[in-house]
Structures are given as structure tokens and as C-alpha cells.
C-alpha positions as protocol buffer text, in pm:
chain_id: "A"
residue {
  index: 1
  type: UNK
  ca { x: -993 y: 2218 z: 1680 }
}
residue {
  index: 2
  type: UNK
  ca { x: -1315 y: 2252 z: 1460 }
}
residue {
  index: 3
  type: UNK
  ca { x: -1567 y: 1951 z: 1387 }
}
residue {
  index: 4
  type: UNK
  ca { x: -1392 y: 1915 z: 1055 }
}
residue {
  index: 5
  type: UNK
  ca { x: -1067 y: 1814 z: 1207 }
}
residue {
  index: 6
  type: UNK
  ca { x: -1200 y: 1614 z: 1480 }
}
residue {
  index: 7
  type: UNK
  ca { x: -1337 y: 1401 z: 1224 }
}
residue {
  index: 8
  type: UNK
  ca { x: -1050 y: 1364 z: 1057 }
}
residue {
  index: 9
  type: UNK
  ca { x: -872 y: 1252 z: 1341 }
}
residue {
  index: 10
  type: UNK
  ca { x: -1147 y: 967 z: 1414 }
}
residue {
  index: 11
  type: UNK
  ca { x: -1134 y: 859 z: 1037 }
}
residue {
  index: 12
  type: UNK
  ca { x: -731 y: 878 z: 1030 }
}
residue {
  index: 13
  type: UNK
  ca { x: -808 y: 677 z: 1362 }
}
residue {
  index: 14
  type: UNK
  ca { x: -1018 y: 440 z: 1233 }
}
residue {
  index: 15
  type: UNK
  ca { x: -817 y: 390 z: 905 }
}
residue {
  index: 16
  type: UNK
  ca { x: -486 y: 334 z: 1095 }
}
residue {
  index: 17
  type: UNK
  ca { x: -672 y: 55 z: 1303 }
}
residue {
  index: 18
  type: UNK
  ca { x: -771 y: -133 z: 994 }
}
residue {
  index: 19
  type: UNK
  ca { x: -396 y: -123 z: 941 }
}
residue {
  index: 20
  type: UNK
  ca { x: -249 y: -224 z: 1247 }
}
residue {
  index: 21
  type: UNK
  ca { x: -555 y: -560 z: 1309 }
}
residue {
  index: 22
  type: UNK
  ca { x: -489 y: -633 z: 875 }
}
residue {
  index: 23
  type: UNK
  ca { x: -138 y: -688 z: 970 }
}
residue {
  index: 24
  type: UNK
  ca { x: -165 y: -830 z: 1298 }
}
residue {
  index: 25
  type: UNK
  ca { x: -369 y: -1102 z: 1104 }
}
residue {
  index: 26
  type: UNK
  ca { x: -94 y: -1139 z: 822 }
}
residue {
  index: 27
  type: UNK
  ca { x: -344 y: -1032 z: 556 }
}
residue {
  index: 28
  type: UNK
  ca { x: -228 y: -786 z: 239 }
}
residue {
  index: 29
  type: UNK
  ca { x: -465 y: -517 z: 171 }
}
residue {
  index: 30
  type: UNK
  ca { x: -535 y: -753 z: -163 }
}
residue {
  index: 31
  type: UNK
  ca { x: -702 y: -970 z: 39 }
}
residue {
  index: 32
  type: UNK
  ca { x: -897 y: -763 z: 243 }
}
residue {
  index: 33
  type: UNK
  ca { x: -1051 y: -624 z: -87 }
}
residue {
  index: 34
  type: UNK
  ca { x: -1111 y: -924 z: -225 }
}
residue {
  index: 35
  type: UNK
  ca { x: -1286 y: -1036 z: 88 }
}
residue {
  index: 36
  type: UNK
  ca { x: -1521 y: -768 z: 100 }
}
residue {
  index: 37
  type: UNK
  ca { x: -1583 y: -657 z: -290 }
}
residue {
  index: 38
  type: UNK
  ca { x: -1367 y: -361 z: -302 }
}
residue {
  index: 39
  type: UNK
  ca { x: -1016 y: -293 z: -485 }
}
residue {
  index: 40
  type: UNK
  ca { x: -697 y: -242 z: -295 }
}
residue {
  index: 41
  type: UNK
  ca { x: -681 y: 74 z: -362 }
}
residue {
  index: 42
  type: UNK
  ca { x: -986 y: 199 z: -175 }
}
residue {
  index: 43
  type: UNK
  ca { x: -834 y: -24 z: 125 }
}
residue {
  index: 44
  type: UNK
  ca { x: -554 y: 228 z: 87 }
}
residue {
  index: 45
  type: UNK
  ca { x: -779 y: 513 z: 65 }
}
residue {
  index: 46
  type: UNK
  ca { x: -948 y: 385 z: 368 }
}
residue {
  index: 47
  type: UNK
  ca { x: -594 y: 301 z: 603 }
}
residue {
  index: 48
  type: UNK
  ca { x: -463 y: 644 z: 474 }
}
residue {
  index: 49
  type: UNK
  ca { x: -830 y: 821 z: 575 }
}
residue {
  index: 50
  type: UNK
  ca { x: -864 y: 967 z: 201 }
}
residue {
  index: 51
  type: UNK
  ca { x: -1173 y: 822 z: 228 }
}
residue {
  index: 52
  type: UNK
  ca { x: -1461 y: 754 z: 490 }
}
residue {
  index: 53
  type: UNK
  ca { x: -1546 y: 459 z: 564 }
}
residue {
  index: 54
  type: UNK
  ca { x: -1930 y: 359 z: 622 }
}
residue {
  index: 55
  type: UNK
  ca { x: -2068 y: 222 z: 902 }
}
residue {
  index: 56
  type: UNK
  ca { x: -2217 y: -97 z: 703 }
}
residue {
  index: 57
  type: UNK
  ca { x: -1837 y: -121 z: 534 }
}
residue {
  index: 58
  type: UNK
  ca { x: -1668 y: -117 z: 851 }
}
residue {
  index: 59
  type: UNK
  ca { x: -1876 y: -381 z: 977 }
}
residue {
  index: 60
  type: UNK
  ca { x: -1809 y: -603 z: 667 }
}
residue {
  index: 61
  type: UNK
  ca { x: -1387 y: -509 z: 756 }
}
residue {
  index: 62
  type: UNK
  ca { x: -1458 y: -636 z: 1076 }
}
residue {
  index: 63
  type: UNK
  ca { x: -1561 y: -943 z: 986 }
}
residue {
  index: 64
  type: UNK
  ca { x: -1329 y: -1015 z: 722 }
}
residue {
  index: 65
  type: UNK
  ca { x: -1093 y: -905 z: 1023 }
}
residue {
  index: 66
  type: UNK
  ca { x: -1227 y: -1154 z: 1270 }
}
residue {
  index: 67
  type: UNK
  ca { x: -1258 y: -852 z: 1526 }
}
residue {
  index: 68
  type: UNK
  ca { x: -1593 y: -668 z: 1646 }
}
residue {
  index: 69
  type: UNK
  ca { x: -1603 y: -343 z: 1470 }
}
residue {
  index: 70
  type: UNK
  ca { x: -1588 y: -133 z: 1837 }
}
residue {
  index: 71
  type: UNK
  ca { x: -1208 y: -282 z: 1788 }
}
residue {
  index: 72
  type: UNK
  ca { x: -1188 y: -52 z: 1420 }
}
residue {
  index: 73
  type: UNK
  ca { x: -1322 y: 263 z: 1600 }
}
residue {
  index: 74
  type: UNK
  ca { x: -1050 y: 485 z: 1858 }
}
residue {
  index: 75
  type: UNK
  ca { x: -1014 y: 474 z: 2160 }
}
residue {
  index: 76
  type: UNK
  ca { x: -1168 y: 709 z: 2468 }
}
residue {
  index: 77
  type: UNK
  ca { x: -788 y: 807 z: 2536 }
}
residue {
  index: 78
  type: UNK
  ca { x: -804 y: 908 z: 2157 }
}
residue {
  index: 79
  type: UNK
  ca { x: -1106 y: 1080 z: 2122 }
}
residue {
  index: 80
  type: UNK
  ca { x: -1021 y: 1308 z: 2397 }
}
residue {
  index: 81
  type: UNK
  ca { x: -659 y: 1384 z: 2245 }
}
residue {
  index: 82
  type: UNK
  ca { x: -820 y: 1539 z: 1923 }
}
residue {
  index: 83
  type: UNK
  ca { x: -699 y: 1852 z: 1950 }
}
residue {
  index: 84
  type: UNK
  ca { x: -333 y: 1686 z: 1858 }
}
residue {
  index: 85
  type: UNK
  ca { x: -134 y: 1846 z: 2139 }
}
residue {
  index: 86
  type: UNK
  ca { x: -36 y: 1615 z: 2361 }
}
residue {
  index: 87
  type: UNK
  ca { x: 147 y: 1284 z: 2313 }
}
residue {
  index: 88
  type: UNK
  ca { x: -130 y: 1085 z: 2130 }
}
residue {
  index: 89
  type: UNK
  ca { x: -161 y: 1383 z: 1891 }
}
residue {
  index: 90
  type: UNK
  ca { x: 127 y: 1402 z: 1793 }
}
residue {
  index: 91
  type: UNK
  ca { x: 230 y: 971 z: 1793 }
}
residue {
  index: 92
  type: UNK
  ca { x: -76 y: 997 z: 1578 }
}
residue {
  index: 93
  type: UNK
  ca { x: 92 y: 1258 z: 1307 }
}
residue {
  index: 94
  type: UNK
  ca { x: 370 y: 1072 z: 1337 }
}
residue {
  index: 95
  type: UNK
  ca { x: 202 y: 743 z: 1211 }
}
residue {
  index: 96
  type: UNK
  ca { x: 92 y: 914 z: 939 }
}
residue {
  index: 97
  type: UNK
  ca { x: 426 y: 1030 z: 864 }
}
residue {
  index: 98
  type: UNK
  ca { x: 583 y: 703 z: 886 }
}
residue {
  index: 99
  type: UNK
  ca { x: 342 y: 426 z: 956 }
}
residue {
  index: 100
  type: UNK
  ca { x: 654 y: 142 z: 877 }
}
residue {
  index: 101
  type: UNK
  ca { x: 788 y: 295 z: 1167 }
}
residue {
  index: 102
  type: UNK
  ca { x: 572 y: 235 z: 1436 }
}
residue {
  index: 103
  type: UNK
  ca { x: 533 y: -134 z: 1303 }
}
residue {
  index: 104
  type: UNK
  ca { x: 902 y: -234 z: 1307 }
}
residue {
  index: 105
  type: UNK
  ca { x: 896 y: -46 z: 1690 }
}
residue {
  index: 106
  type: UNK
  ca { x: 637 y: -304 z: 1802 }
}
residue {
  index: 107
  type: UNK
  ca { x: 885 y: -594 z: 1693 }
}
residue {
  index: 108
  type: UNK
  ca { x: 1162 y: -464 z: 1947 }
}
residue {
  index: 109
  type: UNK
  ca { x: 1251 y: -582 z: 2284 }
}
residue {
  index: 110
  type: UNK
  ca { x: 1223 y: -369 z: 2586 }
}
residue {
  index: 111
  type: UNK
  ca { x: 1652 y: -387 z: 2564 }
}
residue {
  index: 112
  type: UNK
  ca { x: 1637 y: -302 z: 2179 }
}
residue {
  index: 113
  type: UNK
  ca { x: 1425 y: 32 z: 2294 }
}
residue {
  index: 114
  type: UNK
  ca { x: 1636 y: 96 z: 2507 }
}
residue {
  index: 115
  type: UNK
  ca { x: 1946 y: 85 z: 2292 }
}
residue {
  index: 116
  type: UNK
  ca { x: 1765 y: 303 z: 2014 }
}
residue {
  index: 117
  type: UNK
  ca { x: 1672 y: 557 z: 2251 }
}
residue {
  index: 118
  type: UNK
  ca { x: 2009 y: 596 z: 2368 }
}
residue {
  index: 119
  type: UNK
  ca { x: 2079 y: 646 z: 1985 }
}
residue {
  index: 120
  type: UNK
  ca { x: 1854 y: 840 z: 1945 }
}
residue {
  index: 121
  type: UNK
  ca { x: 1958 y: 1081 z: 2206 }
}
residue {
  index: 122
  type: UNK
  ca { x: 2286 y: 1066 z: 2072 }
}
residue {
  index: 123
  type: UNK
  ca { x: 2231 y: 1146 z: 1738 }
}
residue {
  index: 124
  type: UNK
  ca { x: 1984 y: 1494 z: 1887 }
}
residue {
  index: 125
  type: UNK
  ca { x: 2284 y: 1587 z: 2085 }
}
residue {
  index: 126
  type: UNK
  ca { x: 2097 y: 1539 z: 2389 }
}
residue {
  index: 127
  type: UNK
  ca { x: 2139 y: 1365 z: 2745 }
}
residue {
  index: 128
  type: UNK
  ca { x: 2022 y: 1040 z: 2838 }
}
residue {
  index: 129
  type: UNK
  ca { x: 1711 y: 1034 z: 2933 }
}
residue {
  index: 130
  type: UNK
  ca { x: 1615 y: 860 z: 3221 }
}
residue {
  index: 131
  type: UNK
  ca { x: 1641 y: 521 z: 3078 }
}
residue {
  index: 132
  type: UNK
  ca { x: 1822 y: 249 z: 3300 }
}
residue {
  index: 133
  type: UNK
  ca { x: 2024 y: 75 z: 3050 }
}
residue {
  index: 134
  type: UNK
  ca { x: 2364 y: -75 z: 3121 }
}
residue {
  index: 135
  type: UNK
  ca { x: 2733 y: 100 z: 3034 }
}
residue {
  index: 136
  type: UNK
  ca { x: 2795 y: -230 z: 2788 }
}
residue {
  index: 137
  type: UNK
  ca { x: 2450 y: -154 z: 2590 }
}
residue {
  index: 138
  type: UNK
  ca { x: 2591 y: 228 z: 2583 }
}
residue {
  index: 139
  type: UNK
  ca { x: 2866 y: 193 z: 2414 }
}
residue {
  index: 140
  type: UNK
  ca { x: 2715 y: 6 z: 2146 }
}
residue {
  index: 141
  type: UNK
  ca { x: 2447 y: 225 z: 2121 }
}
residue {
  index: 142
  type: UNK
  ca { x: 2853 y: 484 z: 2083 }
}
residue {
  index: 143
  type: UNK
  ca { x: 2977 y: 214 z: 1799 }
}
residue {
  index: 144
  type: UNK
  ca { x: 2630 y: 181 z: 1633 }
}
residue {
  index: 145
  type: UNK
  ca { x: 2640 y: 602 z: 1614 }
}
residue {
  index: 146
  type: UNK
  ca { x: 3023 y: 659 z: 1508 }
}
residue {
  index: 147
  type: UNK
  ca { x: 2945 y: 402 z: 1217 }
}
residue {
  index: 148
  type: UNK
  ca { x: 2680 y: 559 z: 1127 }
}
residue {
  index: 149
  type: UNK
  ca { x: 2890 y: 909 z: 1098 }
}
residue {
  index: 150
  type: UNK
  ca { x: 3125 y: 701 z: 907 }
}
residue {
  index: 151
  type: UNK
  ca { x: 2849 y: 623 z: 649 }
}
């Protein structure tokens, strides 16, 4: 991966943080522009990494973000993953993808994971993985799929 792209990965990093802590807080992207003079749409530009942020502008985000702006900026584990191969790579692509996604994930139980990844390996046509969930959870995860056939 060239400089180009590994700075693209930080600022699609960075971006996607301003996402995830704007949420976490309950705040619309309205009202993080408002807070720091901007329009929404450049808070777009910035969570979808169309456009850089500055270090002086991410340290005004922070603070309308009660974090510390180290909180905006990846992490080691991501900074060494820039070549988008393995797992955080490719999570990371998928985010960008789907970012609604990855949100609604965070809201499941540990049993609710476990049910959709039993779907999920029954809808790929694949074997369980090596999940531990019980025969009951199984076939719902069986009536949840053959309704979803039906549909």
C-alpha cells in the first residue's frame, strides 16, 4: 500500500470515529455543525473521509464531543492493518459499505450474535462455525431462515 492509501485509511479512520463517539453521545451531525461553525454537510464529508480534517478542527470536534482528540485518531492495531488484508482491513471496508450495520451489531446480545451467525451460516450454505449455541436457538435461527425463503 502506497502513502496515498495509508492516508486514506487514517482519515476514513478518523472520520468513522467522529461517527461512532457523535452517536455514542446521541448528537445528529446538525448539531455537531452547529457546535463548531460548520454545515452538516462537511460533518458528512468529514465521517465519510471526502474530506480531511485539520488538526485545529479535530480538536474543536473533540471538544464539542466531550472526548480528547487522541480518542478521534485510530488505533495502533489500526495503523498497522493499513494495508487492508487482514480482519481490521477488511471490517474497515465493510463500515464503509454499510456503516448502519455495524451500529445495529453493537446493540445485540452475545445470544442475538449468536443466533445471526447461525443465520448467517445458513443462508452461505455453510457449517456452523464453532459457535456454542443451543439446539432451541438453532432452530429458530431454521424458522427465522425458511421465512425468510418464503418472503
Amino acid at each position: 500500500m502506497n502513502d496515498t492509501d495509508k492516508a486514506r485509511a487514517i482519515d476514513e479512520a478518523v472520520g468513522a470515529n467522529v461517527r461512532i463517539r457523535r452517536k455514542q453521545i446521541k448528537m445528529s451531525q446538525e448539531g455537531l455543525a452547529d457546535a463548531i461553525g460548520l454545515t452538516f454537510q462537511q460533518i458528512q464529508k468529514y465521517e465519510r473521509a471526502s474530506n480531511r480534517i485539520s488538526a485545529s478542527k479535530l480538536v474543536q470536534i473533540a471538544e464539542a464531543l466531550k472526548c480528547h482528540p487522541a480518542d478521534l485518531l485510530p488505533s495502533t492495531a489500526a495503523l498497522s492493518d493499513t494495508d487492508g488484508d487482514g480482519w481490521l482491513g477488511r471490517a474497515r471496508d465493510l463500515y464503509f459499505r454499510r456503516p448502519g450495520l455495524f451500529e445495529e451489531l453493537e446493540r445485540c446480545s452475545d445470544d442475538q450474535l449468536l443466533l445471526l451467525e447461525e443465520l448467517l451460516y445458513g443462508f452461505l450454505g455453510e457449517p456452523a462455525g464453532s459457535s456454542s449455541i443451543d439446539a432451541e436457538a438453532v432452530d429458530r435461527s431454521h424458522q427465522v431462515a425458511d421465512l425468510m425463503e418464503a418472503a
